Amino acid sequence: MSISADEVISNSLGAVADEMLAGLVRAAYSPNIKERADCSTSVITAAGETVAIASSAPLHLGALSGMAEAIRARVAADGARTGDVWIGNDPFVCGGTHLNDIAVVAPVLHEGRIVAFLANLAHHADVGGRTPGSESGDNTSIFQDGLRLPPMKLADAGTVRQDVIDLVLLNSRTPGERVGDLRAQLAALHVGARRFGELIDRYGVSQLERSVAAFMDATEARFRAAVRTVPDGRYRAEDFLDDDGLGSGPVRIAATLTVDGDRIGFDFAETDPQVPSGKNMSPGGLGATVFYALKAIIDPGLPNNSGYFRAVTIACPEGSLLRPRPPAAVGSRALTGMILADVIFAAMAQAIPARAMARCGPYQGVIFSGVNPATGGFFVDYENFAGGTGARAGKDGADCMQVHITNTSNLPIEAFEAEFPMRIERFELLRDSGGAGRFRGGLGVRRDFRVLGERAGLATRSARQRFAAAGLDGGEAGALGVFSVTGADGARRAAPPTGTDFPLRRDDVVTVVTPGGGGVGDAHARAPEAVLRDVLEDRVSVEAAAARYSAVVRDGAVDAEATARLRAGRADAG
């Protein structure tokens, strides 16, 4: 089989993005990037369309093209030279998702003409603002979220502007991490520029541009063909945030999908208005979540470019939770995006039942901060702990998985304890937390942290501590998430679902419990052998096996006769 130049160039541009991402992660200074890989890289056309993206976080899908679009006006006014780099983070100006995500973008020039943009985005653990970690869920305006950077020059013809670096460092509680991560981002651009230049030398700009146009068109055509297999119609679903971030709620997220031939339209008019907290979703985050969900449901193998965006329309009124007016806070937009993704999946399931999935248990987020007695410096630890995914028809949910739009890695215990004055005393799958069903929901986890310094601060962000991840087709909901703190005296107190400035003292133990995913189908019809496997692997207790699955397990084996009697009795009872 012959391989066309278009395919070779498409894969080569994907490799450019991948190599930039690998370089960024390896060169980064902060644990959030070097260990958790909370970052993305992208190759973007001169017209602002995403050609290739390497991302551990689907929430970043398309966010970098917004930054490229924002700087095109600056380039038109000021011109561009090889070695120029722009920086920005403001979601209302740069198209990003929140202020912690700092993007850097470099134009690729050939004979004085911009032929592409190279971009990367990284989550910086602290960019100033009201609280350590910046993205507090109870911030009430974007001014409390941290330093706002419009598109501005970070490097001019290859010379880094120290004044811009100083501006970022002066506004962060952890400047050492920030400068290291910014340098890693610049290094990643250098890698991308070198690799892109090699492609220009090999194929020429004209061939590159023809191939890019061809495979973007091919992605669009492939997506439209897949959409044509979906029954035309209108499909609606809704779900809820636990509260508005300040204790009132719930907050509705509703989506209506219209499938018409080879196009899909989204209408979010029934979603509640924006809230006075950081749970608002930025416009860039809304688009990224929609495009992630469509790719996951309709064609998971679809190339990572924006060709398929052309067949999608999104309508959302200004002032909505999903399209807030500035100066709304948007720091905790990811949790809103996870519930939004569940809603889109639920609506699409009505059209494509074979690809339905129960709802998921999103991460529970904490930020620890304080003075590290080992160094005397201030520390900020940003952590998101995974929940369980919803089950699907024919498959159990995944345990301890960053669901939907995040997909970042856990910070390894050894790396955490080497960096921060805390000790992890427990990290385990949470028995019985997955929603019961013929196919079981994924399990959440429990993680316990002991404070080793004299004092520390805790900030929390969460979802599904009130509204559980619903099951599907008779499956049960997953368990709820919860935060708590146990003092040195053994007294246990609840920590707020969303909050800041929760004081911690030496030997306090912070417990984070993440929610489980929903189950699919009647739990009492689950294969007894599958229930036994869950019991032996400590995913389901013996008691829950009998009560929730009508399966009797004794001495490490299924009691077939007792199970048959239990299930027959349940059937007779109706």
Coordinates of C-alpha atoms in Angstrom, one line a residue:
M1 CA 0.0 0.0 0.0
S2 CA 1.4 3.4 -1.0
I3 CA 1.4 6.2 1.5
S4 CA 0.6 9.7 0.2
A5 CA 2.6 12.8 1.0
D6 CA -0.4 14.2 2.7
E7 CA -0.4 11.2 5.2
V8 CA 3.3 11.6 5.8
I9 CA 3.1 15.3 6.4
S10 CA 0.0 14.9 8.7
N11 CA 1.8 12.3 10.8
S12 CA 5.0 14.4 10.8
L13 CA 3.1 17.5 12.1
G14 CA 1.6 15.3 14.8
A15 CA 5.1 14.2 15.7
V16 CA 6.2 17.9 16.0
A17 CA 3.4 18.4 18.6
D18 CA 4.4 15.2 20.4
E19 CA 8.0 16.1 20.5
M20 CA 7.2 19.6 21.9
L21 CA 5.1 18.0 24.6
A22 CA 7.8 15.5 25.5
G23 CA 10.4 18.3 25.7
L24 CA 8.1 20.5 27.8
V25 CA 7.4 17.7 30.4
R26 CA 11.0 16.7 30.6
A27 CA 12.3 20.3 31.0
A28 CA 9.6 21.5 33.4
Y29 CA 10.4 22.4 37.0
S30 CA 7.1 22.1 38.9
P31 CA 5.5 18.7 39.8
N32 CA 2.3 19.7 38.2
I33 CA 3.9 19.7 34.8
K34 CA 6.9 17.4 35.1
E35 CA 5.0 14.7 36.9
R36 CA 1.3 15.3 36.1
A37 CA 1.8 16.5 32.5
D38 CA -0.8 19.2 32.9
C39 CA 0.1 20.8 29.6
S40 CA -0.5 20.7 25.8
T41 CA 1.3 21.6 22.6
S42 CA -0.1 22.4 19.2
V43 CA 0.6 23.2 15.6
I44 CA -1.8 25.8 14.2
T45 CA -2.3 27.1 10.6
A46 CA -1.7 30.8 9.7
A47 CA -5.5 31.1 9.6
G48 CA -5.8 29.9 13.1
E49 CA -7.0 26.3 12.7
T50 CA -5.5 23.5 14.8
V51 CA -3.5 21.1 12.6
A52 CA -2.1 18.8 15.4
I53 CA -2.3 18.7 19.1
A54 CA -0.5 16.7 21.7
S55 CA -2.4 16.8 25.0
S56 CA -2.9 14.9 28.1
A57 CA -5.9 17.1 28.8
P58 CA -8.7 17.3 26.3
L59 CA -9.9 20.5 28.0
H60 CA -7.0 22.1 26.1
L61 CA -8.5 21.1 22.7
G62 CA -8.7 24.2 20.6
A63 CA -7.7 26.5 23.5
L64 CA -4.4 27.2 21.9
S65 CA -6.0 28.2 18.6
G66 CA -7.8 30.9 20.5
M67 CA -4.5 32.3 21.6
A68 CA -3.2 32.2 18.1
E69 CA -6.3 34.0 16.8
A70 CA -5.8 36.6 19.5
I71 CA -2.2 37.4 18.4
R72 CA -3.0 37.5 14.7
A73 CA -4.3 41.1 15.2
R74 CA -1.1 42.0 17.0
V75 CA 1.0 40.5 14.3
A76 CA -1.0 42.4 11.6
A77 CA -0.4 45.7 13.5
D78 CA 3.2 45.1 14.6
G79 CA 4.6 42.6 12.2
A80 CA 6.5 39.4 13.1
R81 CA 10.1 38.2 13.0
T82 CA 11.7 34.8 13.5
G83 CA 12.2 34.3 17.2
D84 CA 9.2 36.3 18.3
V85 CA 7.1 34.7 21.0
W86 CA 3.8 35.8 22.5
I87 CA 2.5 35.0 25.9
G88 CA -1.0 35.2 27.3
N89 CA -3.5 33.5 29.7
D90 CA -6.7 35.6 29.9
P91 CA -9.7 33.5 28.9
F92 CA -11.7 36.5 27.9
V93 CA -9.0 37.9 25.7
C94 CA -6.9 34.9 24.6
G95 CA -9.5 32.2 24.3
G96 CA -7.9 30.0 27.0
T97 CA -9.7 28.3 29.9
H98 CA -8.4 29.9 33.1
L99 CA -5.5 32.1 34.3
N100 CA -3.3 29.2 35.5
D101 CA -3.0 28.0 32.0
I102 CA -0.2 30.2 30.5
A103 CA 0.2 29.9 26.7
V104 CA 3.2 30.8 24.6
V105 CA 2.9 31.0 20.8
A106 CA 5.6 31.5 18.2
P107 CA 5.0 32.3 14.5
V108 CA 6.8 30.2 11.9
L109 CA 8.0 32.5 9.1
H110 CA 9.2 31.6 5.6
E111 CA 10.4 34.3 3.3
G112 CA 8.8 36.9 5.6
R113 CA 5.4 35.3 5.6
I114 CA 3.7 33.5 8.5
V115 CA 3.0 29.9 7.5
A116 CA 2.1 28.4 10.9
F117 CA 2.1 29.0 14.6
L118 CA 3.6 26.7 17.2
A119 CA 2.1 26.9 20.7
N120 CA 2.1 25.3 24.1
L121 CA 0.1 25.7 27.2
A122 CA 1.0 24.7 30.8
H123 CA -0.8 24.9 34.1
H124 CA 1.2 27.0 36.5
A125 CA 0.4 26.0 40.0
D126 CA 0.3 29.7 41.3
V127 CA -0.2 32.9 39.3
G128 CA -1.0 35.1 42.2
G129 CA -4.5 36.2 43.0
R130 CA -6.5 35.9 46.2
T131 CA -5.3 32.5 47.4
P132 CA -2.4 30.1 47.0
G133 CA -2.9 28.1 43.9
S134 CA -5.0 31.0 42.4
E135 CA -7.9 29.0 41.0
S136 CA -10.0 28.9 44.1
G137 CA -13.6 27.8 43.6
D138 CA -15.0 30.5 45.8
N139 CA -13.3 33.4 44.0
T140 CA -15.9 35.9 42.9
S141 CA -14.2 37.6 40.0
I142 CA -11.4 36.9 37.6
F143 CA -9.3 39.6 39.4
Q144 CA -9.1 37.2 42.3
D145 CA -8.0 34.4 40.0
G146 CA -4.6 35.9 39.5
L147 CA -2.4 37.7 37.0
R148 CA -4.2 38.5 33.7
L149 CA -1.9 38.5 30.7
P150 CA -3.2 39.8 27.3
P151 CA -1.3 38.7 24.3
M152 CA 2.1 40.3 24.7
K153 CA 5.6 39.8 23.4
L154 CA 7.7 37.4 25.6
A155 CA 10.6 37.3 23.1
D156 CA 11.5 39.8 20.4
A157 CA 13.5 38.3 17.5
G158 CA 14.9 35.6 19.9
T159 CA 15.6 37.9 22.8
V160 CA 13.6 37.1 25.9
R161 CA 12.0 40.1 27.5
Q162 CA 13.1 39.9 31.1
D163 CA 10.5 42.6 32.1
V164 CA 7.7 40.2 31.1
I165 CA 9.3 37.3 33.0
D166 CA 9.7 39.6 36.0
L167 CA 6.0 40.5 35.8
V168 CA 5.0 36.9 36.1
L169 CA 7.5 36.1 38.8
L170 CA 6.5 39.1 40.9
N171 CA 2.9 38.0 40.9
S172 CA 3.5 34.4 41.9
R173 CA 4.0 32.9 45.4
T174 CA 6.4 30.4 43.9
P175 CA 8.6 32.3 41.4
G176 CA 11.3 29.6 41.3
E177 CA 8.8 27.2 39.8
R178 CA 7.4 29.8 37.4
V179 CA 10.7 30.7 35.8
G180 CA 11.7 27.1 35.4
D181 CA 8.3 26.2 33.7
L182 CA 8.4 29.3 31.5
R183 CA 11.9 28.3 30.3
A184 CA 10.6 24.8 29.6
Q185 CA 7.8 26.3 27.5
L186 CA 10.3 28.4 25.5
A187 CA 12.5 25.3 25.0
A188 CA 9.5 23.3 23.7
L189 CA 8.9 26.1 21.1
H190 CA 12.6 25.8 20.0
V191 CA 12.1 22.1 19.5
G192 CA 9.0 22.6 17.4
A193 CA 10.6 25.3 15.3
R194 CA 13.6 23.1 14.5
R195 CA 11.4 20.2 13.5
F196 CA 9.0 22.3 11.5
G197 CA 11.9 23.9 9.7
E198 CA 13.1 20.4 8.7
L199 CA 9.7 19.7 7.2
I200 CA 9.9 23.0 5.2
D201 CA 13.4 22.0 3.9
R202 CA 12.1 18.5 2.9
Y203 CA 8.8 19.3 1.3
G204 CA 8.6 23.0 0.7
V205 CA 6.0 25.4 2.0
S206 CA 3.6 24.9 -0.9
Q207 CA 3.4 21.2 -0.4
L208 CA 3.0 21.6 3.3
E209 CA 0.1 24.0 2.9
R210 CA -1.6 21.8 0.3
S211 CA -1.3 18.7 2.5
V212 CA -2.6 20.5 5.6
A213 CA -5.6 21.7 3.7
A214 CA -6.2 18.2 2.3
F215 CA -6.0 16.3 5.6
M216 CA -8.1 19.0 7.4
D217 CA -10.8 18.5 4.6
A218 CA -10.4 14.7 5.0
T219 CA -11.1 15.0 8.8
E220 CA -14.2 17.1 8.1
A221 CA -15.4 14.6 5.5
R222 CA -14.8 11.6 7.8
F223 CA -16.7 13.3 10.7
R224 CA -19.6 14.3 8.5
A225 CA -19.9 10.7 7.2
A226 CA -20.0 9.5 10.8
V227 CA -22.6 12.0 11.7
R228 CA -24.8 10.8 8.8
T229 CA -25.1 7.4 10.6
V230 CA -26.7 9.1 13.6
P231 CA -30.5 9.4 13.5
D232 CA -31.7 12.9 12.9
G233 CA -33.5 14.4 15.8
R234 CA -33.3 16.5 18.9
Y235 CA -31.8 15.0 22.1
R236 CA -31.8 16.6 25.5
A237 CA -30.1 15.9 28.9
E238 CA -29.3 17.7 32.1
D239 CA -27.4 17.3 35.3
F240 CA -26.4 19.5 38.2
L241 CA -23.5 21.1 39.9
D242 CA -23.8 20.5 43.7
D243 CA -23.8 24.3 44.3
D244 CA -22.7 27.6 42.9
G245 CA -19.4 27.5 44.8
L246 CA -20.7 29.7 47.6
G247 CA -23.2 27.3 49.1
S248 CA -26.3 28.0 47.1
G249 CA -27.7 25.7 44.4
P250 CA -28.0 23.3 42.7
V251 CA -26.9 24.7 39.3
R252 CA -28.4 23.2 36.2
I253 CA -26.4 22.3 33.1
A254 CA -28.6 21.4 30.2
A255 CA -27.8 20.6 26.5
T256 CA -30.0 20.1 23.5
L257 CA -28.4 18.4 20.5
T258 CA -29.8 18.6 17.0
V259 CA -28.6 16.1 14.5
D260 CA -29.4 17.2 10.9
G261 CA -27.8 15.2 8.1
D262 CA -24.1 15.7 8.5
R263 CA -24.2 18.5 11.0
I264 CA -24.6 18.7 14.8
G265 CA -25.8 21.7 16.7
F266 CA -25.6 22.3 20.4
D267 CA -27.9 24.7 22.3
F268 CA -27.2 25.5 26.0
A269 CA -29.9 28.0 26.5
E270 CA -31.5 26.0 29.3
T271 CA -28.3 26.0 31.4
D272 CA -28.5 28.3 34.4
P273 CA -26.9 31.8 34.4
Q274 CA -23.4 32.4 35.5
V275 CA -22.6 32.0 39.2
P276 CA -20.7 34.3 41.6
S277 CA -17.8 31.9 41.9
G278 CA -15.0 30.2 39.9
K279 CA -17.3 27.4 38.7
N280 CA -18.1 29.3 35.5
M281 CA -16.9 27.8 32.2
S282 CA -14.9 30.0 29.9
P283 CA -15.9 30.0 26.2
G284 CA -12.7 28.2 25.3
G285 CA -13.5 25.5 27.8
L286 CA -17.0 25.1 26.4
G287 CA -15.8 24.5 22.9
A288 CA -13.1 22.1 24.0
T289 CA -15.5 20.0 26.0
V290 CA -18.0 19.8 23.1
F291 CA -15.3 18.7 20.7
Y292 CA -13.8 16.2 23.1
A293 CA -17.3 14.6 23.7
L294 CA -18.1 14.4 20.0
K295 CA -14.7 12.8 19.1
A296 CA -15.1 10.3 22.0
I297 CA -18.6 9.3 21.1
I298 CA -18.8 9.5 17.3
D299 CA -15.3 8.6 16.1
P300 CA -12.6 8.1 18.7
G301 CA -10.0 7.6 16.0
L302 CA -10.6 11.0 14.4
P303 CA -7.4 12.9 13.8
N304 CA -6.6 15.6 16.4
N305 CA -7.3 18.6 14.2
S306 CA -10.0 21.1 13.9
G307 CA -11.3 19.9 10.6
Y308 CA -14.3 18.4 12.3
F309 CA -15.2 21.6 14.1
R310 CA -16.5 22.9 10.8
A311 CA -19.6 20.6 11.0
V312 CA -20.5 21.7 14.5
T313 CA -22.4 24.8 15.8
I314 CA -22.6 25.9 19.4
A315 CA -25.2 28.3 20.7
C316 CA -25.0 29.6 24.3
P317 CA -26.4 32.9 25.5
E318 CA -24.0 35.4 27.0
G319 CA -24.3 35.4 30.8
S320 CA -24.7 31.7 31.0
L321 CA -22.7 29.5 33.4
L322 CA -21.0 28.2 30.2
R323 CA -20.5 31.7 28.6
P324 CA -20.1 34.1 31.5
R325 CA -19.6 37.8 31.1
P326 CA -16.4 39.3 32.5
P327 CA -15.2 39.8 35.1
A328 CA -16.6 36.4 36.1
A329 CA -14.2 34.0 37.9
V330 CA -13.5 30.8 35.9
G331 CA -10.7 29.1 37.9
S332 CA -12.6 25.9 38.6
R333 CA -14.0 25.5 35.2
A334 CA -12.8 21.9 34.8
L335 CA -15.3 20.4 37.3
T336 CA -18.1 22.2 35.4
G337 CA -16.7 20.8 32.2
M338 CA -16.8 17.2 33.6
I339 CA -20.5 17.5 34.4
L340 CA -21.1 19.1 31.0
A341 CA -19.4 16.2 29.3
D342 CA -21.7 13.8 31.2
V343 CA -24.6 15.8 29.9
I344 CA -23.5 15.6 26.3
F345 CA -22.8 11.9 26.6
A346 CA -26.3 11.4 28.1
A347 CA -27.9 13.3 25.2
M348 CA -25.9 11.5 22.6
A349 CA -26.7 8.1 24.2
Q350 CA -30.4 8.7 23.2
A351 CA -29.2 8.7 19.5
I352 CA -26.5 6.1 19.8
P353 CA -27.5 3.7 22.6
A354 CA -24.7 1.2 21.8
R355 CA -22.2 3.9 22.9
A356 CA -24.0 5.0 26.1
M357 CA -22.0 5.4 29.3
A358 CA -23.3 6.0 32.8
R359 CA -22.2 9.2 34.4
C360 CA -18.7 9.6 35.9
G361 CA -17.1 10.5 39.2
P362 CA -15.0 13.6 38.6
Y363 CA -11.8 14.5 40.4
Q364 CA -11.8 16.1 43.9
G365 CA -9.3 18.9 44.0
V366 CA -7.1 20.2 46.8
I367 CA -4.4 22.8 47.1
F368 CA -2.0 22.6 50.0
S369 CA 0.1 25.6 50.8
G370 CA 2.4 27.0 53.5
V371 CA 6.0 27.3 54.4
N372 CA 8.2 24.3 53.9
P373 CA 10.4 23.9 57.0
A374 CA 13.0 22.0 55.0
T375 CA 13.7 25.0 52.7
G376 CA 12.1 28.0 54.4
G377 CA 10.3 28.7 51.1
F378 CA 6.6 28.9 50.4
F379 CA 5.1 25.9 48.7
V380 CA 1.9 25.4 46.7
D381 CA 0.8 21.8 45.9
Y382 CA -2.0 21.5 43.3
E383 CA -3.7 18.1 43.3
N384 CA -6.6 16.5 41.5
F385 CA -7.6 13.0 42.7
A386 CA -9.4 10.8 40.2
G387 CA -12.8 9.2 40.6
G388 CA -14.4 6.3 38.8
T389 CA -15.8 6.3 35.2
G390 CA -19.3 5.3 34.4
A391 CA -19.9 1.7 33.2
R392 CA -20.9 1.0 29.6
A393 CA -23.1 -1.7 28.1
G394 CA -20.8 -4.7 28.1
K395 CA -17.9 -3.2 30.2
D396 CA -17.3 -2.1 33.8
G397 CA -16.2 1.4 34.5
A398 CA -12.5 2.2 35.1
D399 CA -11.3 2.7 38.6
C400 CA -9.4 5.8 39.7
M401 CA -9.5 7.5 36.3
Q402 CA -9.2 11.2 35.4
V403 CA -12.5 11.3 33.6
H404 CA -13.5 13.1 30.4
I405 CA -11.5 16.4 29.9
T406 CA -8.6 16.2 32.4
N407 CA -6.7 12.9 31.9
T408 CA -3.7 14.1 33.8
S409 CA -1.4 11.8 35.8
N410 CA -1.4 11.3 39.5
L411 CA 1.6 12.8 41.3
P412 CA 3.7 9.8 42.5
I413 CA 3.8 9.5 46.2
E414 CA 7.7 9.5 46.2
A415 CA 7.7 12.8 44.2
F416 CA 5.1 14.4 46.4
E417 CA 6.9 13.6 49.7
A418 CA 10.2 14.7 48.3
E419 CA 8.7 18.1 47.3
F420 CA 6.3 19.0 50.1
P421 CA 6.2 18.8 54.0
M422 CA 3.4 16.2 54.0
R423 CA 3.2 12.4 54.2
I424 CA 0.8 10.2 52.4
E425 CA -0.5 7.5 54.8
R426 CA -3.2 5.9 52.7
F427 CA -4.0 5.5 49.0
E428 CA -6.5 2.9 48.1
L429 CA -9.4 2.0 45.9
L430 CA -12.6 2.6 47.8
R431 CA -14.6 -0.6 48.2
D432 CA -18.3 -0.5 47.2
S433 CA -17.9 3.0 45.7
G434 CA -18.7 2.0 42.1
G435 CA -22.4 2.1 41.2
A436 CA -23.9 -1.4 41.2
G437 CA -25.1 -2.8 37.9
R438 CA -24.9 -5.7 35.5
F439 CA -21.8 -3.7 34.6
R440 CA -20.3 -2.0 37.6
G441 CA -19.2 1.6 37.8
G442 CA -15.6 2.5 38.4
L443 CA -14.3 2.9 41.9
G444 CA -13.2 6.1 43.6
V445 CA -10.2 6.3 45.9
R446 CA -9.3 7.4 49.3
R447 CA -6.0 9.3 49.9
D448 CA -4.9 10.5 53.4
F449 CA -2.2 13.2 53.9
R450 CA -0.5 14.0 57.2
V451 CA 0.8 17.5 57.8
L452 CA 4.4 17.5 58.9
G453 CA 5.0 21.3 59.2
E454 CA 3.6 23.5 62.0
R455 CA 0.9 25.0 59.8
A456 CA -0.5 24.7 56.3
G457 CA -3.5 25.8 54.4
L458 CA -6.1 23.8 52.5
A459 CA -8.3 24.8 49.6
T460 CA -10.9 22.5 48.1
R461 CA -12.8 22.1 44.8
S462 CA -15.3 19.4 44.1
A463 CA -18.3 18.0 42.3
R464 CA -20.6 15.1 43.0
Q465 CA -20.5 15.5 46.7
R466 CA -24.3 16.0 46.6
F467 CA -25.5 14.8 43.2
A468 CA -24.0 11.3 42.5
A469 CA -23.0 10.0 39.2
A470 CA -26.2 8.4 37.9
G471 CA -26.5 4.9 36.6
L472 CA -28.0 3.9 33.3
D473 CA -30.7 1.3 32.4
G474 CA -31.4 0.4 36.0
G475 CA -27.8 0.7 37.2
E476 CA -27.2 2.4 40.6
A477 CA -25.4 5.7 41.2
G478 CA -21.8 5.8 42.3
A479 CA -20.8 6.9 45.8
L480 CA -20.4 10.6 46.7
G481 CA -17.1 12.3 47.2
V482 CA -16.1 13.9 50.6
F483 CA -13.4 15.9 52.3
S484 CA -12.5 15.6 56.0
V485 CA -9.7 16.5 58.4
T486 CA -8.8 14.4 61.5
G487 CA -6.8 16.3 64.2
A488 CA -4.0 14.9 66.3
D489 CA -6.6 14.5 69.1
G490 CA -8.6 12.1 66.9
A491 CA -11.5 14.6 66.4
R492 CA -12.8 14.5 62.8
R493 CA -14.3 17.6 61.1
A494 CA -15.7 18.1 57.6
A495 CA -13.9 20.2 55.1
P496 CA -16.0 22.3 52.8
P497 CA -16.8 21.0 49.2
T498 CA -15.5 24.3 47.9
G499 CA -13.5 26.7 50.0
T500 CA -10.2 28.3 50.9
D501 CA -8.2 29.2 54.0
F502 CA -9.0 26.0 55.9
P503 CA -6.3 25.9 58.6
L504 CA -4.2 22.8 59.1
R505 CA -1.8 22.1 62.0
R506 CA 0.9 19.6 62.5
D507 CA -0.3 15.9 62.5
D508 CA -3.7 16.8 61.0
V509 CA -4.7 14.1 58.5
V510 CA -6.6 15.3 55.4
T511 CA -8.8 12.6 53.8
V512 CA -9.9 12.9 50.2
V513 CA -12.6 10.5 49.0
T514 CA -13.5 10.6 45.3
P515 CA -16.8 9.6 43.8
G516 CA -17.5 6.4 42.0
G517 CA -19.0 6.0 38.5
G518 CA -22.6 4.9 37.8
G519 CA -23.5 1.3 36.9
V520 CA -25.3 0.0 33.9
G521 CA -28.2 -2.5 34.0
D522 CA -29.8 -4.5 36.7
A523 CA -27.1 -5.3 39.4
H524 CA -29.0 -8.5 40.4
A525 CA -28.3 -9.8 36.8
R526 CA -24.6 -9.4 37.1
A527 CA -22.7 -12.6 36.5
P528 CA -22.0 -14.3 39.8
E529 CA -18.4 -15.0 38.7
A530 CA -17.9 -11.2 38.1
V531 CA -19.2 -10.5 41.5
L532 CA -16.8 -13.0 43.0
R533 CA -13.9 -11.5 41.1
D534 CA -14.8 -8.1 42.6
V535 CA -15.0 -9.5 46.1
L536 CA -11.7 -11.3 45.8
E537 CA -10.1 -8.1 44.5
D538 CA -11.7 -6.1 47.3
R539 CA -13.7 -4.0 45.0
V540 CA -17.0 -5.2 46.4
S541 CA -17.6 -6.3 50.0
V542 CA -19.3 -9.7 50.8
E543 CA -22.2 -7.8 52.3
A544 CA -22.7 -5.6 49.2
A545 CA -22.4 -8.7 47.0
A546 CA -25.5 -10.1 48.7
A547 CA -27.5 -6.9 49.2
R548 CA -26.7 -5.1 45.9
Y549 CA -26.0 -8.0 43.5
S550 CA -27.9 -10.9 45.0
A551 CA -24.8 -13.0 44.9
V552 CA -23.7 -15.0 48.0
V553 CA -20.0 -15.4 48.5
R554 CA -18.6 -17.7 51.2
D555 CA -15.1 -18.8 51.8
G556 CA -13.8 -17.3 48.6
A557 CA -16.4 -18.9 46.3
V558 CA -19.9 -18.3 45.0
D559 CA -22.5 -20.3 46.8
A560 CA -24.5 -21.2 43.7
E561 CA -27.6 -22.6 45.5
A562 CA -27.9 -19.6 47.9
T563 CA -27.4 -17.2 45.1
A564 CA -30.1 -18.9 43.0
R565 CA -32.5 -18.8 46.0
L566 CA -31.7 -15.1 46.7
R567 CA -32.3 -14.1 43.1
A568 CA -35.4 -16.2 42.7
G569 CA -36.8 -14.6 45.9
R570 CA -36.1 -11.2 44.6
A571 CA -37.8 -12.0 41.3
D572 CA -40.9 -13.3 43.1
A573 CA -41.0 -10.1 45.2
G574 CA -41.3 -8.1 42.1

